Amino acid sequence: MEPTASRAPEKFLKPYDPKTVEPAIYKKWEESGYFNPDVCIAKNVTSPDAEPFTIIMPPPNANGSLHAGHALFVTLQDIMTRYQRMRGKKTLWLPGADHAGFETQSVYEKKLEKEGRSRFDMQPADLYREIYDFTMASKSFMEGQLRQLGASCDWSRQMFTLDERVVDVVYKTFKKLSDDGLLYRGSRIINWCPKHQTSLSNLETNRISRVDNFYYFQYGPFVIGTARPETKFGDKYVVMHPDDTRYAQYTEGQQIPLEWINGPITATVIKDEAIDMTFGTGVMTITPWHDQADFDIAKRHDLPFEQVIDWRGKLLPIASEFSGMNIKDARAKIVEKLKEKGLLVKVDEAYAHEVPVCYKCEREIEPQVRPQWFITMQPLAQNATEAIKDKRVNILTEQHEKIALHWLENIQDWNISRQVVWGIPIPAKLCEACQDGFVDIDDTQHTCPTCGGAVTKDPDTFDTWFSSGQWPFATLGYPDSTDFKTFYPTTVMETGADILFFWVTRMLMLGLYRTSDVPFKYVYLHGMVRDAKGKKMSKSKGNVISPIDVSDQYGTDALRMGLTVGNVPGADMNLDPKKIEAYKKFANKLWNITRFILENNTSTPDQPTALPIPDEALRHEFDALTADVTREMEQFHFYLAAEKLYHYIWDRFASEILEESKLIFKHDASTDSGQATSERAARQETLLYILRNSLKLLHPFMPFITEEIWSSLPNAGLLMVEHWPA
RNA sequence: GCACCCUUAGCUCAGUUGGUAGAGCAACUCAUUUACACUGAGAAGGUCGCAGGUUCGAGUCCUGCAGGGUGCACCA
């Protein structure tokens, strides 16, 4: 027997090359059908009465390519899916794609801008068609990228947020909310983006700090302060705190004639406790159409409303000579006029405050009053709060549980209508005479039930999160399908901590509302993927790391390990290409471990009587590792499980056990004693035992190389459906 | 203003219910036809933000403070 005679396949003589291996492996998996739990049952891989394990994939926005955050969720969810499948659970990972309403329309509008076009010059139907084609192309492109990242999701069950099944569920939820008195159409202050020409939810606005002028004007006997003189044309009510002794002489309802921007007016005194006596002069005039606080005061005192600024951010005829001017240009001119009239008292030039901006274009939000659909959230939020407190839903990161509860306790009504074409149309009719609307999901009502007048179809679409919020039960075919009965409530919701409010809490609320059950039992939130130095990735900074490029360069397995090890749930992580490179080396290490073991696997066909003596100590040590790794997996500590495997395989298995084994294999067969031969055979068995089981434990993390090595060992079948060592 | 998180080796971060601090990367010194240079060996590096408290014992629990970050909501 020649100890150096290689029994390792030719491929092991070269370094591991992920680029040629990975696509072929994915094809094998996909063709096997094992991503589908029904196939696993049919092929006897999973028992028909096995416990289900379900993850609904957060559907990526079908408007671009995958970013590092996508790679992270694919990695984490695929780790769980592959682990549970190997544990014998009836495992479903349901993929999807999101039309992502306003998000996608914004992306497309930018594209139009580059081409010198504008959506406002287009027929809505044409715009819809173009965005539809764009989205479908992006969608299929992204599906290819998800495959490259190794996602073992069941493509046969893939859903799109505009699929009929989803829209049907969304419409019924809308109807039910209406029937239950939780939906109303209200004229309230909304966040209006003058660029995008749509309302936005509070979550879709950001605040930026700014320093502006703060003006003090003489308003009859009062001095009022404002940062927005351009809104002041229609102000006829002057408000102060009822307890403010400085203004005790003025009484509620008192009429005061005074000179204002465009001539004499009569102001009315209002007393309201919302006034902060310490701010400015303690007196303000109100502009109910363009300010939430003013709106609330006006509602309390039943005061009239008047629009001053139009939907494009230009002044209306109420501004007389300033009419038609952009508010930004008008401000200085208005101040100038007030100054000429001797009404400007002083200017504070260092007024630091925060202004709300559109989270997409950063343009200043113009509060406007516009009739919109709102959901009364308190009752829904209360049920969600109880589910969290009762641990029917386990938010695995304690800090996010606190944040979620805090948000739910302070919830505000949700504006779910958007003035964008790209979305699910709101199934409602509007009556011009009544200035109201009503729900009509079957499109059967053609006159107003209140006044009998003519009605038109509501031109608005739903906030994309209203439909996304119903994703877990809508995708599973609520209420009657077998899938819904089998896989709902889902097991884990794994998604980004940044969409805790946008999505997770809303899924919880709407899931409880529609199905009377939680949509998921565990919530695993990951943080943001930052660059190597911890900076947020952005195109303008040029520090964006494309997971697809990283996968091309180092292999998907290395990328996945780099995204897993050291990534604590809920915390942001830094993605350093050097770290990925380290795991590429690890993949090669594993490759060479295999080569060594196969080269020395010349196990004694000429001595059939020599029984292998298992190396009990090594096996026990490995079994202890298995138990440890399994425990970490059960606790969602993937970062520890992966790290422990890495260290065992490199520092213990390769550096010590394999090195020590060289002494055993060195014996020349011609002079071997029987004992040496059986010792060698025993060691060979042990090494194979450790290798095979290491591959199993490592498979969820590094699925490609483990499957590839597995195929070179004397095994039948695919590693992805082997049983997890227990 | 309300809430949440963080502060541990040069850098990035782990550290499960309290039991005398760990990893990766970087840097340093060696080794060189080895399963693998996508390698190996070795050494170095920390009063765990500060101050109290609980405890036989605190990186870990409690209180306060300082610094950094995040979210939410107002401000005429």
Tab-separated table of C-alpha atoms (C1' of nucleotides) in Angstrom, chain A residues 15 202 207 225-226 276 279 284 293 351 354 399 402 501 568 574 585 588-589 592 595 639 647 650 654 659 662, chain B residues 2-5 12-16 23-26 34-36 38-41 70-76:
chain	number	residue	atom	x	y	z
A	15	PRO	CA	-7.885	25.396	-4.718
A	202	ASN	CA	-45.583	60.049	9.665
A	207	ARG	CA	-36.738	65.661	10.327
A	225	GLY	CA	-43.838	85.306	16.436
A	226	THR	CA	-43.545	83.102	13.367
A	276	ASP	CA	-46.800	77.564	25.511
A	279	PHE	CA	-42.409	80.437	23.836
A	284	MET	CA	-49.904	83.293	18.191
A	293	ALA	CA	-51.257	72.294	16.282
A	351	TYR	CA	-33.834	80.203	15.305
A	354	GLU	CA	-36.454	70.906	12.942
A	399	GLN	CA	-34.538	46.568	23.273
A	402	LYS	CA	-39.413	47.968	24.502
A	501	PHE	CA	-42.869	50.130	12.833
A	568	VAL	CA	-25.372	39.951	17.091
A	574	ASN	CA	-19.718	46.280	9.626
A	585	LYS	CA	-9.560	30.926	3.131
A	588	ASN	CA	-10.222	26.435	1.049
A	589	LYS	CA	-9.108	24.985	4.381
A	592	ASN	CA	-7.882	20.691	1.789
A	595	ARG	CA	-8.306	16.228	0.246
A	639	TYR	CA	-23.155	34.105	15.179
A	647	HIS	CA	-12.688	27.390	15.406
A	650	TRP	CA	-9.565	25.078	11.817
A	654	ALA	CA	-7.124	20.669	11.007
A	659	GLU	CA	-1.510	16.806	12.204
A	662	LYS	CA	-0.134	12.105	9.996
B	2	C	C1'	-40.051	61.176	25.841
B	3	A	C1'	-37.880	56.487	24.878
B	4	C	C1'	-33.979	53.015	23.566
B	5	C	C1'	-28.946	51.473	22.911
B	12	U	C1'	-14.136	46.084	14.601
B	13	C	C1'	-16.680	43.613	18.138
B	14	A	C1'	-18.080	38.831	21.370
B	15	G	C1'	-18.596	37.846	26.512
B	16	U	C1'	-25.808	33.252	27.832
B	23	A	C1'	-12.107	36.335	18.776
B	24	G	C1'	-11.209	38.436	13.927
B	25	C	C1'	-8.330	42.025	11.523
B	26	A	C1'	-3.830	44.963	11.859
B	34	U	C1'	3.584	21.202	3.613
B	35	A	C1'	-3.443	18.184	2.928
B	36	C	C1'	-3.626	23.739	2.522
B	38	C	C1'	-5.925	30.898	0.458
B	39	U	C1'	0.079	27.841	5.302
B	40	G	C1'	2.317	26.962	10.109
B	41	A	C1'	4.736	28.276	14.962
B	70	U	C1'	-30.630	55.879	17.418
B	71	G	C1'	-35.940	56.245	17.348
B	72	C	C1'	-40.538	58.981	18.402
B	73	A	C1'	-43.235	63.560	19.222
B	74	C	C1'	-43.645	68.936	19.693
B	75	C	C1'	-42.119	74.054	19.206
B	76	A	C1'	-46.747	79.447	16.782
